[in-house]
Coordinates of C-alpha atoms in Angstrom, one line a residue:
M317 CA -5.8 10.0 0.1
P318 CA -2.5 8.2 -0.4
S319 CA -2.3 5.0 -2.3
A320 CA -1.4 2.1 0.0
S321 CA -1.2 -1.7 -0.3
I322 CA -2.8 -2.8 2.9
H323 CA -2.1 -6.0 4.9
L324 CA -4.8 -7.1 7.3
L325 CA -4.0 -7.9 10.8
H326 CA -5.4 -8.8 14.2
I327 CA -8.1 -6.2 14.4
H328 CA -10.4 -6.7 17.4
F329 CA -13.0 -4.1 16.5
P330 CA -14.6 -3.8 13.1
I331 CA -13.5 -1.5 10.4
I332 CA -13.4 -1.1 6.6
L333 CA -10.2 -0.8 4.7
V334 CA -9.4 1.1 1.5
T335 CA -5.9 0.5 0.2
S336 CA -5.8 2.5 -3.0
N337 CA -7.5 5.5 -4.7
Q338 CA -9.4 3.2 -7.0
A339 CA -11.9 0.6 -6.1
P340 CA -10.1 -2.7 -6.2
N341 CA -11.4 -5.7 -8.0
L342 CA -12.3 -8.6 -5.8
S343 CA -9.7 -11.1 -5.2
P344 CA -8.4 -14.4 -4.1
A345 CA -9.1 -16.9 -1.7
C346 CA -7.6 -17.7 1.6
H347 CA -5.7 -21.0 1.9
L348 CA -4.6 -22.8 5.0
N349 CA -1.4 -24.7 5.4
V350 CA -1.8 -26.9 8.5
E351 CA 1.5 -27.8 10.1
M352 CA 1.2 -30.0 13.1
W353 CA 0.9 -28.1 16.4
T354 CA 1.9 -24.7 15.0
L355 CA 0.4 -23.6 11.7
K356 CA 1.6 -21.4 8.8
S357 CA -1.0 -18.9 7.5
P358 CA 0.3 -16.9 4.5
H359 CA -3.2 -15.5 3.9
R360 CA -4.2 -15.0 7.5
F361 CA -4.9 -11.3 6.8
L362 CA -7.8 -11.9 4.5
T363 CA -10.0 -13.0 7.3
L364 CA -8.7 -10.2 9.4
A365 CA -9.8 -7.6 6.9
L366 CA -13.3 -8.8 7.3
F367 CA -13.0 -8.7 11.1
V368 CA -11.9 -5.2 10.9
L369 CA -15.1 -4.5 8.9
L370 CA -17.2 -6.2 11.5
A371 CA -15.7 -4.5 14.4
F372 CA -16.5 -1.2 12.9
A373 CA -20.0 -2.2 12.1
T374 CA -20.9 -2.0 15.8
T375 CA -19.0 1.2 16.2
A376 CA -20.9 4.5 16.3
M377 CA -17.9 6.8 15.9
T378 CA -17.5 9.7 13.6
T379 CA -16.0 13.1 13.2
A380 CA -17.0 16.3 11.5
S381 CA -14.4 17.0 8.8
A382 CA -16.7 16.6 5.8
T383 CA -15.4 15.2 2.5
K384 CA -16.6 14.9 -1.0
H385 CA -16.7 11.3 -2.2
T386 CA -16.4 10.2 -5.8
G387 CA -16.1 6.5 -6.2
L388 CA -13.2 5.6 -3.9
R389 CA -11.6 9.0 -4.5
V390 CA -12.0 11.3 -1.6
E391 CA -11.6 15.1 -1.6
Q392 CA -11.9 17.5 1.2
V393 CA -14.8 20.0 1.1
G394 CA -16.3 22.4 3.5
H395 CA -18.4 21.3 6.4
P396 CA -22.1 21.0 5.8
Q397 CA -24.5 22.9 8.1
R398 CA -25.5 20.7 11.0
R399 CA -28.8 20.9 12.7
L400 CA -28.9 22.5 16.1
A401 CA -30.8 19.5 17.5
A402 CA -29.2 16.4 16.0
T403 CA -30.7 12.9 15.8
L404 CA -29.2 9.7 14.5
A405 CA -30.8 10.5 11.2
D406 CA -28.1 13.2 10.9
A407 CA -25.3 10.8 11.2
P408 CA -23.1 11.0 8.1
S409 CA -20.9 8.4 6.4
L410 CA -17.4 8.1 7.8
R411 CA -13.8 7.9 6.9
L412 CA -11.5 6.7 9.7
Q413 CA -7.7 6.9 9.5
F414 CA -6.0 4.3 11.6
T415 CA -2.3 4.9 12.7
L416 CA -0.6 1.9 14.1
K417 CA 2.3 2.5 16.4
R418 CA 3.8 -1.0 16.5
T419 CA 5.2 -3.0 13.5
S420 CA 3.7 -6.2 15.0
M421 CA 0.3 -4.6 14.2
N422 CA 1.1 -3.4 10.7
I423 CA -1.2 -4.4 7.8
Y424 CA 0.5 -5.6 4.7
G425 CA 3.5 -3.6 5.9
Q426 CA 1.5 -0.4 6.3
S427 CA 1.2 1.5 9.5
Q428 CA -1.7 3.6 8.3
F429 CA -5.0 2.8 6.5
Y430 CA -8.4 4.2 5.9
V431 CA -11.9 2.8 6.8
F432 CA -15.2 3.8 5.2
A433 CA -18.8 3.2 6.5
N434 CA -22.4 4.2 6.0
P435 CA -24.7 4.4 9.0
V436 CA -27.9 2.4 9.0
V437 CA -30.3 4.0 11.5
S438 CA -33.3 2.3 13.0
A439 CA -36.8 3.6 12.0
D440 CA -37.2 5.2 15.5
N441 CA -33.8 6.9 15.3
T442 CA -32.6 5.2 18.5
S443 CA -30.0 2.7 17.3
V444 CA -27.4 2.4 14.5
L445 CA -25.1 -0.1 12.8
Y446 CA -22.8 0.5 9.8
D447 CA -22.6 -1.0 6.3
G448 CA -19.1 -0.8 4.9
Y449 CA -16.4 -2.1 2.7
A450 CA -12.7 -2.8 2.4
A451 CA -11.1 -2.8 -1.0
F452 CA -7.5 -3.4 -2.0
M453 CA -5.3 -5.0 -4.6
D454 CA -2.6 -7.7 -4.0
G455 CA -0.7 -8.6 -7.2
T456 CA -3.1 -9.6 -9.9
T457 CA -6.1 -10.1 -7.5
D458 CA -8.5 -7.6 -6.1
Y459 CA -10.2 -8.1 -2.7
T460 CA -13.3 -6.6 -1.4
F461 CA -14.7 -7.2 2.1
M462 CA -18.2 -5.9 2.6
L463 CA -20.7 -5.7 5.5
V464 CA -24.3 -5.2 4.3
D465 CA -27.3 -5.4 6.6
G466 CA -25.2 -7.1 9.3
I467 CA -24.0 -9.8 6.9
A468 CA -20.3 -10.1 6.1
Y469 CA -19.1 -10.9 2.5
F470 CA -15.7 -11.7 1.0
V471 CA -15.4 -11.1 -2.8
T472 CA -12.5 -11.8 -5.1
S473 CA -11.8 -11.0 -8.8
T474 CA -8.9 -10.6 -11.2
A475 CA -7.3 -7.1 -11.3
G476 CA -8.3 -5.3 -14.4
D477 CA -11.1 -7.8 -15.3
T478 CA -14.0 -5.8 -16.7
S479 CA -16.2 -8.8 -17.3
G480 CA -17.7 -8.7 -13.9
S481 CA -16.6 -12.2 -13.1
Q482 CA -16.1 -12.7 -9.4
S483 CA -16.5 -15.1 -6.5
A484 CA -18.3 -14.2 -3.4
Q485 CA -19.0 -15.9 -0.1
C486 CA -20.2 -15.1 3.4
L487 CA -18.2 -15.4 6.6
A488 CA -19.9 -17.3 9.4
S489 CA -19.9 -15.8 12.9
S490 CA -18.3 -19.0 14.2
L491 CA -15.1 -17.8 12.5
L492 CA -15.1 -14.5 14.5
P493 CA -14.4 -13.8 18.1
P494 CA -17.0 -11.8 20.1
L495 CA -17.1 -8.3 18.8
N496 CA -16.1 -5.4 21.0
D497 CA -19.0 -3.2 21.5
I498 CA -17.5 0.1 20.7
V499 CA -20.7 2.0 20.9
S500 CA -21.2 0.7 24.4
A501 CA -17.6 1.9 25.1
L502 CA -18.6 5.4 24.0
N503 CA -21.8 5.2 26.0
G504 CA -19.6 4.5 29.0
A505 CA -17.3 7.5 28.4
T506 CA -15.8 9.2 31.5
A507 CA -14.9 12.9 31.3
I508 CA -11.2 13.6 32.2
S509 CA -9.3 16.9 32.6
S510 CA -6.0 15.8 30.9
A511 CA -4.3 12.8 29.3
A512 CA -0.9 11.5 28.3
A513 CA 0.5 8.7 26.1
G514 CA 3.7 7.6 27.7
N515 CA 5.7 10.7 28.3
D516 CA 3.8 12.8 25.7
T517 CA 0.8 15.0 26.7
I518 CA -2.3 14.5 24.6
T519 CA -3.4 18.0 23.4
C520 CA -7.1 18.6 22.9
A521 CA -7.9 22.1 21.8
S522 CA -11.6 21.9 22.8
G523 CA -10.8 20.5 26.2
D524 CA -13.5 17.8 25.7
L525 CA -11.5 14.7 26.8
F526 CA -13.0 11.4 27.6
K527 CA -11.7 8.0 28.7
V528 CA -13.2 4.9 27.1
T529 CA -12.5 1.2 27.3
L530 CA -12.5 -1.0 24.2
G531 CA -12.1 -4.6 25.0
D532 CA -9.8 -4.4 28.1
A533 CA -7.7 -1.5 26.8
D534 CA -8.0 2.2 27.7
F535 CA -8.4 4.9 25.1
V536 CA -8.7 8.7 25.2
V537 CA -11.2 10.5 23.0
C538 CA -10.7 14.2 22.1
S539 CA -13.9 15.7 20.7
S540 CA -13.7 18.7 18.5
G541 CA -17.4 19.2 17.7
S542 CA -17.9 19.8 14.0
D543 CA -14.1 19.2 13.4
G544 CA -14.5 15.6 14.5
F545 CA -12.7 13.7 17.1
T546 CA -9.6 11.6 17.6
I547 CA -9.2 8.4 19.6
Y548 CA -5.8 7.9 21.2
G549 CA -4.5 4.5 22.4
S550 CA -1.2 3.1 23.6
D551 CA -0.7 1.2 20.3
L552 CA -2.9 3.0 17.8
D553 CA -4.7 6.3 17.1
I554 CA -7.9 6.8 15.1
S555 CA -8.8 10.0 13.3
V556 CA -12.4 10.2 12.2
E557 CA -13.9 12.4 9.5
Y558 CA -17.4 12.9 8.0
L559 CA -18.1 12.2 4.4
D560 CA -20.3 14.6 2.5
S561 CA -22.1 11.8 0.7
P562 CA -22.6 8.1 1.4
V563 CA -20.5 5.3 -0.2
T564 CA -22.3 3.0 -2.6
I565 CA -22.3 -0.4 -1.0
T566 CA -24.3 -3.3 -2.6
A567 CA -24.3 -6.9 -1.4
P568 CA -22.8 -9.3 -4.0
T569 CA -24.8 -12.0 -5.7
L570 CA -24.1 -15.4 -4.2
S571 CA -24.6 -18.9 -5.5
D572 CA -27.2 -21.0 -3.7
D573 CA -24.5 -23.0 -2.0
A574 CA -22.6 -19.9 -0.8
A575 CA -25.8 -18.3 0.4
V576 CA -26.5 -21.2 2.8
S577 CA -23.6 -20.1 5.1
C578 CA -24.8 -16.5 5.4
E579 CA -26.0 -15.2 8.7
T580 CA -26.3 -11.9 10.5
V581 CA -23.1 -11.2 12.5
V582 CA -23.8 -7.7 13.8
T583 CA -26.9 -5.8 15.0
A584 CA -27.8 -2.2 15.7
T585 CA -26.8 -0.6 19.0
S586 CA -28.5 2.3 20.9
V587 CA -26.5 5.4 21.8
S588 CA -26.2 7.9 24.7
D589 CA -26.5 11.6 24.4
T590 CA -22.7 11.9 24.3
T591 CA -22.3 9.2 21.7
L592 CA -25.0 10.9 19.6
A593 CA -23.0 14.1 19.7
L594 CA -19.9 12.3 18.5
L595 CA -21.8 10.5 15.8
T596 CA -23.4 13.7 14.4
G597 CA -20.5 16.2 15.0
Q598 CA -22.3 18.3 17.5
T599 CA -20.7 20.0 20.4
I600 CA -21.0 18.0 23.5
S601 CA -23.2 20.0 25.8
S602 CA -22.1 21.0 29.3
S603 CA -25.1 19.2 30.7
S604 CA -24.0 16.0 29.1
R605 CA -20.5 16.4 30.4
R606 CA -21.8 17.0 33.9
K607 CA -23.6 13.7 33.7
L608 CA -20.3 11.9 33.2
K609 CA -18.3 10.9 36.3
A610 CA -15.2 13.0 36.1
E611 CA -11.6 11.8 36.6
A612 CA -8.5 14.0 36.9
T613 CA -6.3 12.4 34.3
T614 CA -5.5 9.3 32.3
T615 CA -2.0 8.1 31.3
L616 CA -1.8 5.5 28.5
S617 CA 1.1 3.2 28.5
S618 CA 3.9 3.6 25.9
S619 CA 3.6 1.8 22.6
S620 CA 7.1 0.3 23.0
C621 CA 9.6 -0.9 25.6
T622 CA 13.3 -0.8 26.1
C623 CA 15.4 -3.5 27.8
Q624 CA 15.3 -3.1 31.6
S625 CA 17.8 -5.8 32.2
T626 CA 21.2 -6.8 30.6
P627 CA 21.1 -7.6 26.9
R628 CA 22.1 -11.2 26.2
P629 CA 22.1 -13.7 23.3
C630 CA 18.7 -15.3 22.7
I631 CA 18.1 -18.9 21.5
F632 CA 14.7 -20.2 20.4
F633 CA 13.6 -23.9 20.5
H634 CA 10.6 -24.9 18.5
G635 CA 8.1 -27.6 19.2
L636 CA 6.6 -30.6 17.5
G637 CA 6.6 -31.0 13.7
S638 CA 10.1 -30.5 12.3
S639 CA 11.3 -33.6 10.3
T640 CA 14.6 -31.9 9.4
E641 CA 17.5 -31.0 11.6
Q642 CA 20.4 -28.5 11.3
T643 CA 23.8 -29.1 12.9
T644 CA 24.3 -25.3 13.4
L645 CA 22.1 -22.6 14.8
Q646 CA 20.1 -20.6 12.3
T647 CA 19.4 -16.9 12.0
K648 CA 15.9 -17.4 10.7
S649 CA 12.9 -19.6 11.4
S650 CA 9.7 -20.5 9.6
Y651 CA 8.3 -21.8 12.9
F652 CA 8.4 -18.5 14.9
G653 CA 7.1 -15.2 13.7
D654 CA 9.5 -12.4 13.2
I655 CA 10.4 -11.2 16.7
S656 CA 13.6 -9.3 15.8
K657 CA 12.2 -5.8 16.1
S658 CA 10.5 -6.6 19.4
A659 CA 13.4 -8.2 21.3
P660 CA 15.3 -5.3 22.9
C661 CA 17.1 -7.6 25.4
C662 CA 18.3 -10.0 22.7
S663 CA 21.9 -9.0 21.7
S664 CA 21.6 -11.7 19.1
I665 CA 18.9 -14.2 18.0
K666 CA 19.5 -17.8 17.0
Y667 CA 17.2 -20.7 16.3
A668 CA 17.8 -24.4 16.9
I669 CA 16.3 -26.7 14.3
L670 CA 15.8 -30.2 15.6
N671 CA 14.0 -33.3 14.5
T672 CA 10.8 -33.2 16.6
V673 CA 9.0 -35.8 14.6
D674 CA 11.1 -39.0 14.9
N675 CA 12.4 -38.1 18.4
A676 CA 10.4 -37.9 21.6
W677 CA 11.0 -35.1 24.1
T678 CA 12.3 -37.8 26.5
D679 CA 15.1 -38.8 24.0
A680 CA 18.5 -38.5 25.7
T681 CA 20.2 -37.5 22.4
L682 CA 17.7 -34.8 21.7
Q683 CA 17.9 -33.4 25.2
Q684 CA 21.7 -33.3 24.9
K685 CA 21.5 -31.4 21.6
V686 CA 19.2 -28.8 23.4
C687 CA 21.9 -28.3 26.0
N688 CA 24.8 -28.1 23.6
F689 CA 23.0 -25.5 21.5
A690 CA 22.0 -23.5 24.6
I691 CA 25.5 -23.5 26.0
S692 CA 27.0 -22.4 22.7
V693 CA 25.5 -18.9 22.3
S694 CA 27.2 -17.2 25.2
S695 CA 30.9 -17.0 25.8
T696 CA 30.4 -17.2 29.6
S697 CA 28.6 -20.5 29.4
S698 CA 30.7 -23.6 30.4
V699 CA 30.8 -26.9 28.6
S700 CA 32.8 -28.5 31.4
S701 CA 30.3 -27.5 34.1
K702 CA 27.4 -27.9 31.7
T703 CA 26.2 -24.4 32.7
I704 CA 24.1 -22.1 30.5
A705 CA 25.1 -18.5 31.5
D706 CA 24.1 -15.0 30.4
T707 CA 21.5 -16.4 27.9
I708 CA 17.8 -15.9 27.2
I709 CA 16.2 -19.2 26.3
V710 CA 12.8 -19.2 24.6
T711 CA 11.0 -22.4 24.1
H712 CA 7.6 -23.1 22.5
S713 CA 5.4 -26.1 23.0
M714 CA 7.3 -29.4 23.0
G715 CA 10.5 -27.4 23.1
G716 CA 9.6 -26.5 26.7
L717 CA 9.5 -30.2 27.6
M718 CA 12.8 -30.8 25.9
M719 CA 14.5 -28.1 28.0
A720 CA 12.8 -29.2 31.2
G721 CA 13.7 -32.9 30.5
A722 CA 17.4 -31.9 29.9
L723 CA 17.5 -30.0 33.1
A724 CA 15.8 -32.8 35.1
N725 CA 18.3 -35.3 33.8
G726 CA 21.3 -33.2 34.6
R727 CA 22.4 -32.8 31.0
C728 CA 22.9 -29.1 31.7
K729 CA 21.9 -26.4 34.2
V730 CA 21.1 -22.7 34.1
A731 CA 23.0 -20.0 35.9
S732 CA 21.1 -17.2 37.7
S733 CA 22.2 -14.9 34.8
T734 CA 20.1 -17.0 32.4
T735 CA 16.4 -16.4 31.8
W736 CA 14.1 -19.1 30.5
V737 CA 10.9 -18.0 28.8
S738 CA 8.4 -20.8 28.2
L739 CA 5.6 -20.5 25.6
S740 CA 2.6 -23.0 25.6
A741 CA 4.6 -25.9 27.0
P742 CA 2.5 -29.1 27.3
M743 CA 4.1 -29.9 30.7
A744 CA 1.5 -32.6 31.4
G745 CA 1.1 -33.6 27.8
S746 CA -1.8 -32.9 25.5
M747 CA -5.1 -34.7 24.9
G748 CA -4.4 -33.8 21.2
A749 CA -1.8 -36.6 21.2
D750 CA -4.3 -39.1 22.8
Y751 CA -6.9 -38.1 20.3
L752 CA -4.6 -38.6 17.4
E753 CA -3.5 -42.1 18.6
N754 CA -7.2 -43.1 19.2
A755 CA -8.2 -41.8 15.8
C756 CA -5.4 -43.6 14.0
S757 CA -6.3 -46.9 15.6
G758 CA -9.9 -46.7 14.4
N759 CA -11.8 -46.6 11.2
N760 CA -13.8 -43.3 11.7
V761 CA -12.9 -41.1 8.8
F762 CA -14.1 -38.0 10.5
L763 CA -12.0 -38.6 13.6
Q764 CA -8.9 -39.1 11.5
A765 CA -9.6 -35.9 9.6
V766 CA -9.8 -33.9 12.8
A767 CA -6.8 -35.7 14.2
N768 CA -4.8 -34.5 11.2
L769 CA -5.0 -31.0 12.7
V770 CA -2.3 -32.1 15.2
G771 CA -0.5 -34.8 13.3
Q772 CA -0.7 -37.5 10.7
C773 CA -1.6 -41.2 11.1
P774 CA 0.2 -43.2 12.2
A775 CA 1.2 -41.2 15.3
N776 CA 5.0 -40.6 15.3
N777 CA 7.4 -41.0 18.2
A778 CA 7.2 -37.3 19.2
V779 CA 3.3 -37.4 19.3
A780 CA 3.2 -40.6 21.2
A781 CA 5.4 -39.1 23.9
L782 CA 3.0 -36.2 24.4
A783 CA 0.2 -38.5 25.6
Y784 CA -1.6 -36.9 28.6
Q785 CA -0.1 -37.6 31.9
N786 CA -1.7 -40.6 33.8
E787 CA -4.1 -41.2 30.9
A788 CA -4.5 -44.6 29.1
R789 CA -2.0 -43.7 26.3
S790 CA 0.7 -42.7 28.8
T791 CA 3.1 -45.2 30.5
S792 CA 4.6 -45.3 34.0
A793 CA 7.9 -44.2 32.6
L794 CA 6.4 -41.3 30.7
N795 CA 4.4 -40.3 33.8
A796 CA 7.6 -40.3 35.8
A797 CA 9.4 -38.2 33.2
Y798 CA 6.5 -35.6 33.3
V799 CA 6.9 -35.4 37.1
A800 CA 10.6 -34.8 36.9
A801 CA 10.2 -32.3 34.0
Q802 CA 7.6 -30.3 35.9
S803 CA 9.8 -30.0 38.9
A804 CA 12.7 -28.7 36.8
F805 CA 10.3 -26.4 35.0
R806 CA 9.0 -24.8 38.3
S807 CA 12.5 -24.4 39.6
N808 CA 14.0 -22.8 36.5
V809 CA 11.4 -21.0 34.4
D810 CA 11.4 -17.2 34.7
A811 CA 8.4 -16.3 32.6
A812 CA 5.6 -18.2 30.8
M813 CA 2.8 -17.6 28.3
C814 CA -0.3 -19.8 28.5
S815 CA -3.8 -19.6 27.2
D816 CA -7.3 -20.2 28.6
N817 CA -9.2 -19.4 25.3
Y818 CA -8.4 -20.9 21.9
S819 CA -10.3 -18.4 19.9
G820 CA -7.1 -16.4 19.4
L821 CA -6.2 -13.7 17.0
L822 CA -8.0 -13.3 13.6
S823 CA -6.2 -15.5 11.1
T824 CA -6.8 -18.4 8.8
D825 CA -5.3 -20.6 11.6
Q826 CA -8.1 -19.5 13.9
A827 CA -10.8 -21.9 12.5
V828 CA -8.4 -24.9 12.8
Y829 CA -7.6 -24.2 16.5
K830 CA -11.3 -23.5 17.3
L831 CA -12.1 -26.9 15.8
A832 CA -9.3 -28.6 17.7
G833 CA -10.3 -26.8 21.0
S834 CA -13.9 -27.9 20.7
V835 CA -13.5 -31.5 19.3
I836 CA -10.4 -32.8 21.1
P837 CA -11.6 -34.2 24.5
H838 CA -9.6 -31.8 26.6
K839 CA -9.7 -32.1 30.3
S840 CA -10.7 -28.4 30.4
K841 CA -12.2 -25.8 28.1
Q842 CA -9.3 -23.6 29.1
N843 CA -6.9 -24.4 26.4
D844 CA -5.2 -23.0 23.3
G845 CA -6.6 -25.6 21.0
V846 CA -4.1 -28.3 21.8
V847 CA -2.5 -27.5 25.2
E848 CA -4.6 -26.9 28.3
Y849 CA -3.8 -24.0 30.7
Q850 CA -3.2 -26.4 33.6
S851 CA -0.7 -28.4 31.5
C852 CA 1.0 -25.2 30.4
A853 CA 1.3 -23.9 33.9
G854 CA 3.3 -27.1 34.8
G855 CA 2.3 -27.0 38.5
L856 CA 2.9 -23.3 39.0
S857 CA 0.1 -21.6 41.0
T858 CA -2.4 -20.0 38.7
S859 CA -2.3 -17.0 41.0
K860 CA 1.0 -16.1 39.4
F861 CA -0.7 -15.5 36.1
G862 CA -2.3 -12.2 34.9
N863 CA -4.0 -11.4 31.6
T864 CA -2.2 -8.3 30.5
Y865 CA 1.0 -8.0 28.5
D866 CA 2.9 -6.5 31.5
D867 CA 2.4 -9.8 33.5
T868 CA 5.5 -12.0 33.7
F869 CA 3.3 -15.0 33.7
Y870 CA 0.9 -14.2 31.0
L871 CA -2.5 -15.8 30.7
T872 CA -3.7 -15.1 27.2
G873 CA -6.7 -15.6 24.9
L874 CA -4.4 -16.9 22.1
N875 CA -4.3 -20.1 20.2
H876 CA -1.2 -22.4 20.0
A877 CA 0.1 -20.8 16.8
D878 CA -0.4 -17.2 18.1
T879 CA 2.0 -17.9 21.1
A880 CA 4.8 -18.6 18.6
F881 CA 4.5 -14.9 17.5
R882 CA 3.0 -16.0 14.2
H883 CA 0.2 -13.5 14.0
G884 CA 1.5 -10.4 15.7
D885 CA -0.6 -8.5 18.2
A886 CA -4.2 -7.6 18.6
L887 CA -5.1 -3.9 18.2
V888 CA -6.9 -3.4 21.5
V889 CA -7.2 -6.6 23.6
N890 CA -4.4 -6.7 26.1
S891 CA -4.6 -10.5 26.6
Q892 CA -3.8 -10.9 23.0
K893 CA -0.5 -9.1 22.6
P894 CA 2.3 -11.8 22.7
V895 CA 4.8 -9.7 20.8
K896 CA 4.5 -6.7 23.0
W897 CA 4.6 -9.0 26.1
F898 CA 8.0 -10.4 24.9
E899 CA 9.3 -6.9 24.1
C900 CA 8.4 -5.5 27.6
L901 CA 9.2 -8.7 29.5
L902 CA 12.8 -8.2 30.5

């Protein structure tokens, strides 16, 4: 097995990672850097590793390429003899190799990683879950993520430390999105005669091809009996092998305080005859295949997109929270995630850095700076006519209001050759701003602590101007500005990303936005933590929105930080792929 330094990403079905040929020592802690409306999360991947683990725990997948296991070193050996009549008791331990096809899904820069798991079968042999672990090293720290008896653990230690010193804690289920029931997906498999991924035919020597759905994404399973099976997807493939012997997995010792937070996060799942055959490496019987409703063929979408329009310069405008300002456009941004490899229609990428702390979105000078920057990136734009031509404008959060306000006030206009892409714009304001102002004016320490998720007391000018339209904290002038901005938005926006679920992608930001989404008195539960879906839509009909990445108006299950491309893409959930959406948009 090749040595790899793995980086954990948005994995929406559990797995177990091994990043080196040696068992890593447990390592560091996650830390959260909260930055106003959009957060930085340098250690977001630690939580994701555990989620990968959990997702796999409910997965009853395997293959039959047996291996000999010594510690964390794995060597290929011959296949053990399988019983003719298999039961779940015959299910071996597993090694799964994940191959990611998109850089937005890479884990610590790696496009491939391994997962290990032991089956835990019920006494009556009718259901199964998996214990497992993820072990890797990052600098001087070792990390181990474990799932034992349905409880998830995160353990850290210093690399090379033989004293046994470590810290361990549990991860509460409240930090995890609902797990995809992969066993149920296999139980619902449909037999197909052929399959393709993009323009490439999926070859399956045995001919045992099945279509399954994980989350809301389609996958194709090629079963090869005792040689295992492969799962093909648009954005990732999974090759599964049997291990000759189980992996040693022991729950860590916890302090009394740490043990209080422990709870069972996964439970066993029953399996169908077809799933049982996959779990035990048996050939799928013809009678089992006949029970499955057959379909002719399945074609998976391509993992990447090319520009279908004319490449143009792209300019990005950030939202609330920048106290600094640059007089020239920048080539990098700490606010947005790296989109450079997923922007085929951007002939160049520039970022405007503006003061969005001291200046309200309604500020005339701020709006003029937005226009000046937008006009400057294309040679066909006109200063004299105030026209932005042949440009792709991307705005996030308050940046969308800044652009809409500038257009509404005639400070500039967009030509038909320009495309405006809006991300999570609070077109009717945000109750987060109202919450912050109310908390700052009171003496409730808890309220102030929660309010700090979206800003600091006292509320600054930019926050005050985001008070929810027609609410007590808004003014008649602000209400009128919202109406004008919404009209300009509807007339000029070409694509938009909004959210109706703040759970978002697995990251250290996730807990913060879950708290904001549940504590801030939003008008609707359909929000990204700070901006409601209806506010983001800006008066556009909700019928325009769809929940897959190929919808121009994209209704996601992302939080407010996710929509700034901070956390890449989910592995399987199509409503959580913001980077792929932008890549395939134009």
